[in-house]
Amino acid sequence: VAKTSVEKVHCGWVRDGTGTLFVDWGEHLVVSPNDEAAFCEAGFTEDPLGENQGGLKALWHPEAMSPRVLLGAKAAKHPSALAIRPEFVAEFAAVHGITDEIEGEVYSRFRKLLAFEENDAAFYAIERRGYRGYISQPTDVKKFLAAREIWQTRRRRWDRDVKGYAYSLERLQDVIDLVGPDLACHLVFEEERAFWQKRNRAAIEQKRRQDSLGLGWANHDHHTFRSSRKHFVDLMKAWEMLGFQRRERYYAGSQAGWGAQIVEQPIEGITIFNDVDLFSDETEIDFSREPLSPEEKKLRTVGLWVGLHGESFLDAGMHHLECRFDYELLRAQLAAAHIKTMAPVSDCPFLKQAFTQGERWAVRPERITRLRTRDLLTDEQAEKFAKEGAIGSHLENLQRKGGFKGFNQKSVSVIIELTDPRKQDAVHKSA
């Protein structure tokens, strides 16, 4: 795309307005077929799910964070193009005064808006719902809205989590029966982000800033859910129903006392970090498939958070959403809005990350009583949580470089330790 357009988008809209990097909004590139060899040499390969009109070859990099690539036709009106992905192209158009017609019906799986064009190059905004190709197709709007309402209105609070999981998995199946697993994944996580955002001031402020430019939360990197040991396999069942595939599995063992299973939905592009208490003699098992014994004598960081606030899949919601930003710039911009950022937990050339200061939530009395009765809290801790509440959620500031897609296990261990509710005062003092 012409240099003037790119500079206008990057400097005037994205970086200064939201603390994000233009590259992290990248959806796909359209390049000359002559460039195919160079992309393949860099690790790109043909995307089996990249169907498109005109029979163009679609490329993707399965191991890196990178926009996808379409090899353009020489006779095309725009043989070179750059596309970004806001959450909703209509909001993007309204904010920026773009009046071109949007290709694709409302709520359809693929919508496309021509934002700028100069000479033979174009800049597009793309909206997706549970689809990785490039061809729009009408959606059954009645089923779509019915499915969304099922998840929006599901009951989250239960006296027994086993009943909550049984009910929620039934509702999840209802959503899938209406729209299929890929679109159901889109709907579920749109709602999970909205639920988490309501109780996190940093999230509310940052979403406001990104919405002011018509972008939404499309720069999400991963969603983090916390689970009790008893229900971790149930949580994995929910993600399997939505088409998630297992990626890395962490075993931090006796010192950190936690485990995590990372899963990814290849069509919708959602990644989830699933945390659970784990003990040293359990590091050799696949705890995402093999049930763990319930907590009995000791709660580690994750188990205590769940005990105080509830299961992430039920009434607590996500522990945090991690999005991709210009790391240092976002820290400064949030500080200007009186939102503090904790000390960095990863400061590598390819990966920088830090939490915003935790959002303190009130703890329901019955949860404190239950934990105290089982001797999982001391009298002093119980009194403190009842009076002051406990840290519930964060927004995480992350910057990736070089297409790095993974995580730093040492840094994750630091994160888990820093979010222990029993250490919240020390954490706040170090922020």
Short mmCIF file of C-alpha atoms in Angstrom, two decimals:
data_model
loop_
_atom_site.label_atom_id
_atom_site.label_comp_id
_atom_site.label_asym_id
_atom_site.label_seq_id
_atom_site.Cartn_x
_atom_site.Cartn_y
_atom_site.Cartn_z
CA VAL A 1 0.00 0.00 0.00
CA ALA A 2 1.24 3.51 -0.73
CA LYS A 3 3.49 4.84 2.00
CA THR A 4 1.26 7.82 2.77
CA SER A 5 -1.74 5.64 3.56
CA VAL A 6 0.26 3.32 5.79
CA GLU A 7 1.73 6.22 7.74
CA LYS A 8 -1.73 7.71 8.20
CA VAL A 9 -3.09 4.43 9.59
CA HIS A 10 -0.06 3.62 11.75
CA CYS A 11 0.74 6.98 13.28
CA GLY A 12 -2.57 8.80 13.25
CA TRP A 13 -4.89 5.97 14.26
CA VAL A 14 -3.30 2.93 15.78
CA ARG A 15 -0.14 3.57 17.77
CA ASP A 16 -0.88 6.98 19.22
CA GLY A 17 -4.55 6.28 19.85
CA THR A 18 -4.39 2.78 21.36
CA GLY A 19 -0.79 1.88 22.22
CA THR A 20 -0.92 -0.96 19.71
CA LEU A 21 1.33 -1.81 16.79
CA PHE A 22 -0.04 -1.76 13.27
CA VAL A 23 1.44 -5.19 12.54
CA ASP A 24 -0.70 -6.78 15.25
CA TRP A 25 -3.89 -5.82 13.42
CA GLY A 26 -2.65 -7.39 10.19
CA GLU A 27 -5.15 -9.84 8.65
CA HIS A 28 -3.64 -10.69 5.29
CA LEU A 29 -1.49 -9.39 2.47
CA VAL A 30 -2.09 -9.62 -1.27
CA VAL A 31 1.23 -9.88 -3.11
CA SER A 32 2.54 -10.81 -6.52
CA PRO A 33 2.80 -14.52 -7.41
CA ASN A 34 6.47 -13.77 -8.04
CA ASP A 35 6.91 -13.42 -4.25
CA GLU A 36 5.75 -16.97 -3.48
CA ALA A 37 9.24 -18.44 -3.26
CA ALA A 38 10.39 -15.82 -0.77
CA PHE A 39 7.40 -16.46 1.51
CA CYS A 40 7.84 -20.24 1.31
CA GLU A 41 11.51 -19.87 2.19
CA ALA A 42 10.41 -17.97 5.31
CA GLY A 43 8.20 -20.89 6.40
CA PHE A 44 4.88 -20.11 4.74
CA THR A 45 2.92 -22.95 3.20
CA GLU A 46 -0.37 -23.34 1.36
CA ASP A 47 -3.36 -22.77 3.64
CA PRO A 48 -5.78 -25.71 3.20
CA LEU A 49 -8.60 -23.57 4.61
CA GLY A 50 -7.90 -20.45 2.55
CA GLU A 51 -10.65 -20.84 -0.05
CA ASN A 52 -11.17 -17.73 -2.15
CA GLN A 53 -12.75 -16.46 -5.33
CA GLY A 54 -10.60 -16.62 -8.43
CA GLY A 55 -8.61 -19.66 -7.33
CA LEU A 56 -5.81 -17.61 -5.77
CA LYS A 57 -3.23 -19.47 -3.71
CA ALA A 58 -3.50 -18.72 0.02
CA LEU A 59 -0.45 -19.06 2.26
CA TRP A 60 -0.07 -19.13 6.03
CA HIS A 61 2.69 -19.70 8.57
CA PRO A 62 1.58 -22.46 10.97
CA GLU A 63 4.33 -21.78 13.52
CA ALA A 64 4.39 -17.98 13.69
CA MET A 65 2.25 -14.96 14.50
CA SER A 66 1.93 -13.51 11.02
CA PRO A 67 -0.72 -12.21 8.62
CA ARG A 68 -1.80 -14.69 5.96
CA VAL A 69 -0.91 -14.12 2.32
CA LEU A 70 -2.87 -14.26 -0.95
CA LEU A 71 -0.93 -14.49 -4.18
CA GLY A 72 -2.76 -11.93 -6.31
CA ALA A 73 -3.78 -12.09 -9.95
CA LYS A 74 -1.86 -9.84 -12.33
CA ALA A 75 -5.09 -8.64 -13.92
CA ALA A 76 -6.71 -7.71 -10.61
CA LYS A 77 -7.71 -4.12 -9.92
CA HIS A 78 -5.50 -4.16 -6.80
CA PRO A 79 -2.62 -6.62 -7.31
CA SER A 80 -1.15 -5.45 -4.01
CA ALA A 81 -3.20 -5.04 -0.84
CA LEU A 82 -3.03 -4.96 2.93
CA ALA A 83 -5.95 -5.93 5.17
CA ILE A 84 -6.42 -5.41 8.89
CA ARG A 85 -9.01 -7.07 11.13
CA PRO A 86 -11.16 -4.94 13.42
CA GLU A 87 -13.99 -6.67 15.28
CA PHE A 88 -16.71 -4.94 13.26
CA VAL A 89 -16.13 -3.32 9.87
CA ALA A 90 -19.28 -1.17 10.17
CA GLU A 91 -17.89 0.46 13.32
CA PHE A 92 -14.53 0.93 11.62
CA ALA A 93 -16.26 2.58 8.65
CA ALA A 94 -18.37 4.85 10.86
CA VAL A 95 -15.40 6.07 12.89
CA HIS A 96 -13.29 6.86 9.83
CA GLY A 97 -16.01 8.21 7.58
CA ILE A 98 -15.68 5.45 5.00
CA THR A 99 -18.81 5.23 2.86
CA ASP A 100 -17.95 2.40 0.48
CA GLU A 101 -20.38 -0.51 0.56
CA ILE A 102 -19.37 -3.42 2.79
CA GLU A 103 -19.08 -6.72 0.94
CA GLY A 104 -20.93 -9.52 2.76
CA GLU A 105 -24.19 -9.50 4.68
CA VAL A 106 -24.50 -8.46 8.32
CA TYR A 107 -23.31 -11.27 10.67
CA SER A 108 -21.94 -13.27 7.72
CA ARG A 109 -18.73 -15.26 8.09
CA PHE A 110 -16.57 -12.88 6.00
CA ARG A 111 -17.08 -9.15 5.43
CA LYS A 112 -14.77 -6.83 3.52
CA LEU A 113 -14.51 -3.06 3.39
CA LEU A 114 -12.31 -1.06 1.01
CA ALA A 115 -10.84 1.63 3.25
CA PHE A 116 -8.28 3.31 0.96
CA GLU A 117 -6.89 2.81 -2.52
CA GLU A 118 -3.97 4.47 -4.26
CA ASN A 119 -2.77 3.53 -7.73
CA ASP A 120 -2.73 -0.29 -7.86
CA ALA A 121 -2.73 -0.82 -4.09
CA ALA A 122 -5.56 -1.12 -1.60
CA PHE A 123 -6.14 -1.15 2.15
CA TYR A 124 -9.03 -3.25 3.50
CA ALA A 125 -10.77 -3.92 6.79
CA ILE A 126 -11.91 -7.53 7.27
CA GLU A 127 -14.48 -8.97 9.68
CA ARG A 128 -14.63 -12.71 10.38
CA ARG A 129 -16.88 -15.12 12.26
CA GLY A 130 -15.71 -18.71 12.60
CA TYR A 131 -14.18 -18.84 9.13
CA ARG A 132 -10.66 -18.77 7.68
CA GLY A 133 -11.37 -18.36 3.96
CA TYR A 134 -12.16 -15.30 1.85
CA ILE A 135 -15.68 -15.93 0.49
CA SER A 136 -18.73 -14.37 2.10
CA GLN A 137 -21.81 -16.48 2.73
CA PRO A 138 -25.13 -15.43 4.30
CA THR A 139 -25.74 -16.43 7.90
CA ASP A 140 -29.04 -17.63 9.30
CA VAL A 141 -29.48 -14.49 11.40
CA LYS A 142 -32.33 -15.94 13.46
CA LYS A 143 -30.20 -18.90 14.55
CA PHE A 144 -27.18 -16.66 15.08
CA LEU A 145 -29.03 -14.31 17.42
CA ALA A 146 -30.72 -17.20 19.24
CA ALA A 147 -27.35 -18.88 19.83
CA ARG A 148 -25.78 -15.66 21.10
CA GLU A 149 -28.66 -15.09 23.50
CA ILE A 150 -28.32 -18.59 24.94
CA TRP A 151 -24.75 -17.90 26.00
CA GLN A 152 -25.36 -14.30 27.07
CA THR A 153 -28.19 -15.29 29.41
CA ARG A 154 -26.87 -18.58 30.79
CA ARG A 155 -26.87 -18.92 34.54
CA ARG A 156 -23.34 -18.54 35.94
CA ARG A 157 -23.75 -18.74 39.71
CA TRP A 158 -24.44 -22.12 41.34
CA ASP A 159 -24.32 -23.52 44.84
CA ARG A 160 -22.43 -26.54 43.44
CA ASP A 161 -20.04 -26.24 40.52
CA VAL A 162 -20.84 -29.74 39.30
CA LYS A 163 -24.39 -28.58 38.55
CA GLY A 164 -23.07 -25.42 36.92
CA TYR A 165 -20.82 -27.37 34.57
CA ALA A 166 -23.58 -29.83 33.64
CA TYR A 167 -25.95 -26.97 32.85
CA SER A 168 -23.34 -24.91 30.95
CA LEU A 169 -22.22 -27.83 28.81
CA GLU A 170 -25.85 -28.43 27.86
CA ARG A 171 -26.25 -24.77 26.90
CA LEU A 172 -23.00 -24.94 24.95
CA GLN A 173 -24.31 -27.90 22.99
CA ASP A 174 -27.48 -25.93 22.24
CA VAL A 175 -25.34 -23.12 20.79
CA ILE A 176 -23.32 -25.57 18.69
CA ASP A 177 -26.46 -27.28 17.41
CA LEU A 178 -27.70 -23.92 16.13
CA VAL A 179 -24.58 -22.54 14.44
CA GLY A 180 -21.83 -25.18 14.47
CA PRO A 181 -18.62 -25.28 16.56
CA ASP A 182 -16.61 -22.58 14.75
CA LEU A 183 -19.24 -19.86 14.89
CA ALA A 184 -20.17 -21.01 18.41
CA CYS A 185 -16.53 -20.42 19.41
CA HIS A 186 -16.75 -16.88 18.07
CA LEU A 187 -19.97 -16.17 19.98
CA VAL A 188 -18.80 -17.74 23.24
CA PHE A 189 -15.56 -15.77 23.44
CA GLU A 190 -17.14 -12.52 22.39
CA GLU A 191 -19.38 -12.92 25.43
CA GLU A 192 -16.58 -14.13 27.75
CA ARG A 193 -14.55 -11.00 26.95
CA ALA A 194 -17.58 -8.80 27.59
CA PHE A 195 -18.25 -10.49 30.93
CA TRP A 196 -14.62 -10.12 32.05
CA GLN A 197 -14.43 -6.53 30.87
CA LYS A 198 -17.33 -5.41 33.07
CA ARG A 199 -15.22 -5.95 36.19
CA ASN A 200 -11.85 -4.65 35.06
CA ARG A 201 -11.20 -0.91 34.89
CA ALA A 202 -8.06 -1.26 32.75
CA ALA A 203 -10.07 -3.32 30.26
CA ILE A 204 -12.90 -0.79 30.17
CA GLU A 205 -10.47 2.06 29.49
CA GLN A 206 -8.46 0.21 26.86
CA LYS A 207 -11.57 -1.08 25.09
CA ARG A 208 -12.87 2.51 25.00
CA ARG A 209 -9.64 3.64 23.35
CA GLN A 210 -9.70 0.85 20.78
CA ASP A 211 -13.40 1.34 20.07
CA SER A 212 -12.75 5.04 19.46
CA LEU A 213 -10.83 3.92 16.38
CA GLY A 214 -13.34 1.24 15.42
CA LEU A 215 -11.01 -1.65 16.25
CA GLY A 216 -12.49 -3.56 19.23
CA TRP A 217 -10.64 -6.46 20.88
CA ALA A 218 -9.36 -8.05 17.65
CA ASN A 219 -5.75 -7.72 18.94
CA HIS A 220 -6.32 -10.41 21.57
CA ASP A 221 -3.39 -12.80 22.02
CA HIS A 222 -4.86 -15.32 24.46
CA HIS A 223 -7.60 -15.75 27.05
CA THR A 224 -6.76 -17.17 30.49
CA PHE A 225 -9.17 -19.37 32.43
CA ARG A 226 -8.59 -20.77 35.91
CA SER A 227 -10.07 -24.03 37.09
CA SER A 228 -10.25 -26.17 40.18
CA ARG A 229 -8.54 -29.53 40.00
CA LYS A 230 -11.90 -31.25 40.25
CA HIS A 231 -13.31 -29.64 37.11
CA PHE A 232 -10.26 -29.20 34.87
CA VAL A 233 -11.25 -32.12 32.63
CA ASP A 234 -14.76 -30.62 32.38
CA LEU A 235 -13.24 -27.34 31.21
CA MET A 236 -11.25 -29.21 28.56
CA LYS A 237 -14.45 -30.94 27.42
CA ALA A 238 -16.04 -27.53 26.77
CA TRP A 239 -13.11 -26.44 24.62
CA GLU A 240 -13.08 -29.74 22.73
CA MET A 241 -16.75 -29.21 21.88
CA LEU A 242 -15.78 -25.87 20.30
CA GLY A 243 -13.04 -27.39 18.15
CA PHE A 244 -9.97 -26.45 20.21
CA GLN A 245 -6.76 -28.43 19.76
CA ARG A 246 -4.10 -28.98 22.43
CA ARG A 247 -0.78 -27.16 22.14
CA GLU A 248 1.88 -26.76 24.86
CA ARG A 249 1.37 -28.22 28.31
CA TYR A 250 3.31 -26.80 31.26
CA TYR A 251 4.45 -28.66 34.35
CA ALA A 252 6.01 -26.26 36.83
CA GLY A 253 5.87 -28.89 39.58
CA SER A 254 6.64 -28.67 43.27
CA GLN A 255 8.00 -25.13 43.50
CA ALA A 256 5.41 -23.24 41.49
CA GLY A 257 2.60 -25.71 42.12
CA TRP A 258 0.70 -25.18 38.89
CA GLY A 259 0.07 -26.64 35.50
CA ALA A 260 -1.35 -25.17 32.32
CA GLN A 261 -2.75 -26.58 29.10
CA ILE A 262 -2.72 -24.25 26.11
CA VAL A 263 -5.35 -24.88 23.43
CA GLU A 264 -6.00 -23.19 20.10
CA GLN A 265 -9.03 -23.06 17.80
CA PRO A 266 -7.54 -23.13 14.28
CA ILE A 267 -10.52 -21.61 12.48
CA GLU A 268 -11.50 -18.78 14.82
CA GLY A 269 -7.91 -18.13 15.92
CA ILE A 270 -8.65 -18.15 19.66
CA THR A 271 -5.93 -19.29 22.09
CA ILE A 272 -6.65 -20.19 25.72
CA PHE A 273 -4.22 -20.57 28.62
CA ASN A 274 -5.90 -22.92 31.15
CA ASP A 275 -4.42 -22.84 34.68
CA VAL A 276 -4.79 -25.40 37.47
CA ASP A 277 -3.02 -26.33 40.71
CA LEU A 278 -0.61 -29.19 40.12
CA PHE A 279 1.68 -31.15 42.43
CA SER A 280 5.12 -32.57 41.79
CA ASP A 281 4.01 -36.20 41.48
CA GLU A 282 1.54 -35.24 38.74
CA THR A 283 3.95 -33.75 36.22
CA GLU A 284 4.14 -36.91 34.12
CA ILE A 285 0.42 -37.27 33.48
CA ASP A 286 -1.80 -35.61 30.89
CA PHE A 287 -3.93 -33.68 33.36
CA SER A 288 -6.02 -32.28 30.52
CA ARG A 289 -7.46 -35.78 30.01
CA GLU A 290 -6.87 -37.59 33.29
CA PRO A 291 -8.99 -36.36 36.23
CA LEU A 292 -7.10 -34.86 39.17
CA SER A 293 -8.08 -35.56 42.75
CA PRO A 294 -10.00 -32.69 44.41
CA GLU A 295 -8.12 -30.18 46.58
CA GLU A 296 -7.88 -31.46 50.14
CA LYS A 297 -5.15 -30.10 52.39
CA LYS A 298 -3.57 -27.21 50.53
CA LEU A 299 -4.53 -24.70 47.85
CA ARG A 300 -1.92 -23.22 45.58
CA THR A 301 -2.37 -19.92 43.75
CA VAL A 302 -4.89 -21.07 41.15
CA GLY A 303 -6.94 -23.18 43.53
CA LEU A 304 -7.21 -20.35 46.04
CA TRP A 305 -8.32 -17.90 43.33
CA VAL A 306 -11.04 -20.35 42.27
CA GLY A 307 -12.01 -20.93 45.89
CA LEU A 308 -12.43 -17.19 46.47
CA HIS A 309 -14.02 -16.17 43.17
CA GLY A 310 -15.31 -19.32 41.47
CA GLU A 311 -14.58 -21.22 38.28
CA SER A 312 -13.60 -19.05 35.31
CA PHE A 313 -16.04 -21.04 33.17
CA LEU A 314 -18.86 -20.19 35.58
CA ASP A 315 -19.31 -17.16 37.85
CA ALA A 316 -15.76 -15.79 38.02
CA GLY A 317 -15.09 -15.31 34.32
CA MET A 318 -11.61 -15.03 32.87
CA HIS A 319 -8.61 -14.24 35.03
CA HIS A 320 -7.16 -12.06 32.30
CA LEU A 321 -7.14 -11.22 28.62
CA GLU A 322 -3.73 -10.73 27.07
CA CYS A 323 -3.57 -8.49 24.00
CA ARG A 324 -0.73 -7.41 21.74
CA PHE A 325 0.54 -3.86 22.20
CA ASP A 326 3.52 -1.55 21.92
CA TYR A 327 4.68 -2.59 25.38
CA GLU A 328 6.37 0.58 26.63
CA LEU A 329 3.90 2.94 24.99
CA LEU A 330 0.88 1.23 26.53
CA ARG A 331 2.44 1.40 30.00
CA ALA A 332 2.84 5.16 29.59
CA GLN A 333 -0.62 5.69 28.15
CA LEU A 334 -2.34 3.69 30.90
CA ALA A 335 -0.29 5.51 33.55
CA ALA A 336 -1.66 8.80 32.17
CA ALA A 337 -5.14 7.34 32.83
CA HIS A 338 -4.08 6.47 36.42
CA ILE A 339 -3.85 2.74 35.68
CA LYS A 340 -0.67 1.19 37.06
CA THR A 341 1.26 -1.66 35.47
CA MET A 342 3.09 -4.26 37.54
CA ALA A 343 6.77 -5.05 37.06
CA PRO A 344 7.44 -6.97 33.82
CA VAL A 345 7.38 -10.74 34.07
CA SER A 346 9.02 -11.26 30.69
CA ASP A 347 11.49 -8.83 29.14
CA CYS A 348 13.03 -10.77 26.27
CA PRO A 349 13.84 -9.33 22.83
CA PHE A 350 11.06 -11.47 21.33
CA LEU A 351 8.52 -11.33 24.19
CA LYS A 352 7.63 -8.59 26.66
CA GLN A 353 4.69 -8.87 29.03
CA ALA A 354 3.27 -7.36 32.21
CA PHE A 355 -0.05 -7.26 34.07
CA THR A 356 -1.95 -4.14 34.92
CA GLN A 357 -2.46 -3.80 38.64
CA GLY A 358 -5.05 -6.37 39.70
CA GLU A 359 -8.71 -5.53 40.03
CA ARG A 360 -9.85 -6.22 43.59
CA TRP A 361 -13.15 -8.08 43.83
CA ALA A 362 -15.37 -8.56 46.86
CA VAL A 363 -15.46 -12.17 48.06
CA ARG A 364 -18.82 -13.71 48.90
CA PRO A 365 -19.11 -14.69 52.60
CA GLU A 366 -20.16 -18.26 51.85
CA ARG A 367 -16.95 -18.83 49.88
CA ILE A 368 -14.79 -17.62 52.77
CA THR A 369 -16.76 -19.78 55.22
CA ARG A 370 -16.36 -22.85 53.00
CA LEU A 371 -12.60 -22.37 52.72
CA ARG A 372 -12.18 -21.67 56.44
CA THR A 373 -14.26 -24.70 57.42
CA ARG A 374 -11.93 -26.90 55.36
CA ASP A 375 -8.86 -25.26 56.98
CA LEU A 376 -7.78 -23.86 53.61
CA LEU A 377 -7.58 -20.33 55.05
CA THR A 378 -6.27 -19.09 58.37
CA ASP A 379 -8.49 -16.90 60.55
CA GLU A 380 -6.33 -13.91 59.62
CA GLN A 381 -6.60 -14.59 55.89
CA ALA A 382 -10.35 -15.12 56.13
CA GLU A 383 -10.81 -11.83 57.96
CA LYS A 384 -8.62 -9.99 55.47
CA PHE A 385 -10.42 -11.32 52.39
CA ALA A 386 -13.80 -10.61 53.95
CA LYS A 387 -12.83 -7.03 54.69
CA GLU A 388 -10.66 -6.11 51.69
CA GLY A 389 -11.64 -8.58 48.96
CA ALA A 390 -9.04 -10.28 46.76
CA ILE A 391 -7.41 -9.65 43.41
CA GLY A 392 -9.68 -10.97 40.69
CA SER A 393 -8.50 -9.99 37.22
CA HIS A 394 -5.96 -8.16 35.08
CA LEU A 395 -5.37 -6.90 31.56
CA GLU A 396 -2.06 -8.15 30.24
CA ASN A 397 0.22 -6.05 28.06
CA LEU A 398 2.19 -8.21 25.63
CA GLN A 399 4.50 -7.43 22.74
CA ARG A 400 5.78 -10.14 20.41
CA LYS A 401 8.58 -9.82 17.86
CA GLY A 402 9.83 -11.98 15.05
CA GLY A 403 6.56 -13.90 14.81
CA PHE A 404 7.23 -15.68 18.13
CA LYS A 405 4.06 -17.62 18.98
CA GLY A 406 4.93 -19.43 22.20
CA PHE A 407 5.34 -18.55 25.86
CA ASN A 408 8.21 -18.21 28.32
CA GLN A 409 7.62 -20.89 30.97
CA LYS A 410 9.81 -19.14 33.54
CA SER A 411 7.82 -15.95 33.05
CA VAL A 412 4.53 -17.79 33.36
CA SER A 413 5.71 -19.20 36.70
CA VAL A 414 6.42 -15.66 37.87
CA ILE A 415 2.95 -14.56 36.76
CA ILE A 416 1.28 -17.37 38.67
CA GLU A 417 3.19 -16.50 41.83
CA LEU A 418 2.49 -12.77 41.56
CA THR A 419 -1.25 -13.35 41.27
CA ASP A 420 -1.54 -15.32 44.52
CA PRO A 421 -4.24 -13.51 46.55
CA ARG A 422 -2.24 -14.10 49.74
CA LYS A 423 0.57 -11.93 48.33
CA GLN A 424 -1.52 -9.13 46.90
CA ASP A 425 -0.26 -6.41 49.24
CA ALA A 426 3.37 -7.12 48.38
CA VAL A 427 2.52 -7.17 44.69
CA HIS A 428 0.79 -3.79 44.87
CA LYS A 429 3.76 -2.24 46.64
CA SER A 430 6.10 -3.43 43.86
CA ALA A 431 3.91 -2.17 41.02
#
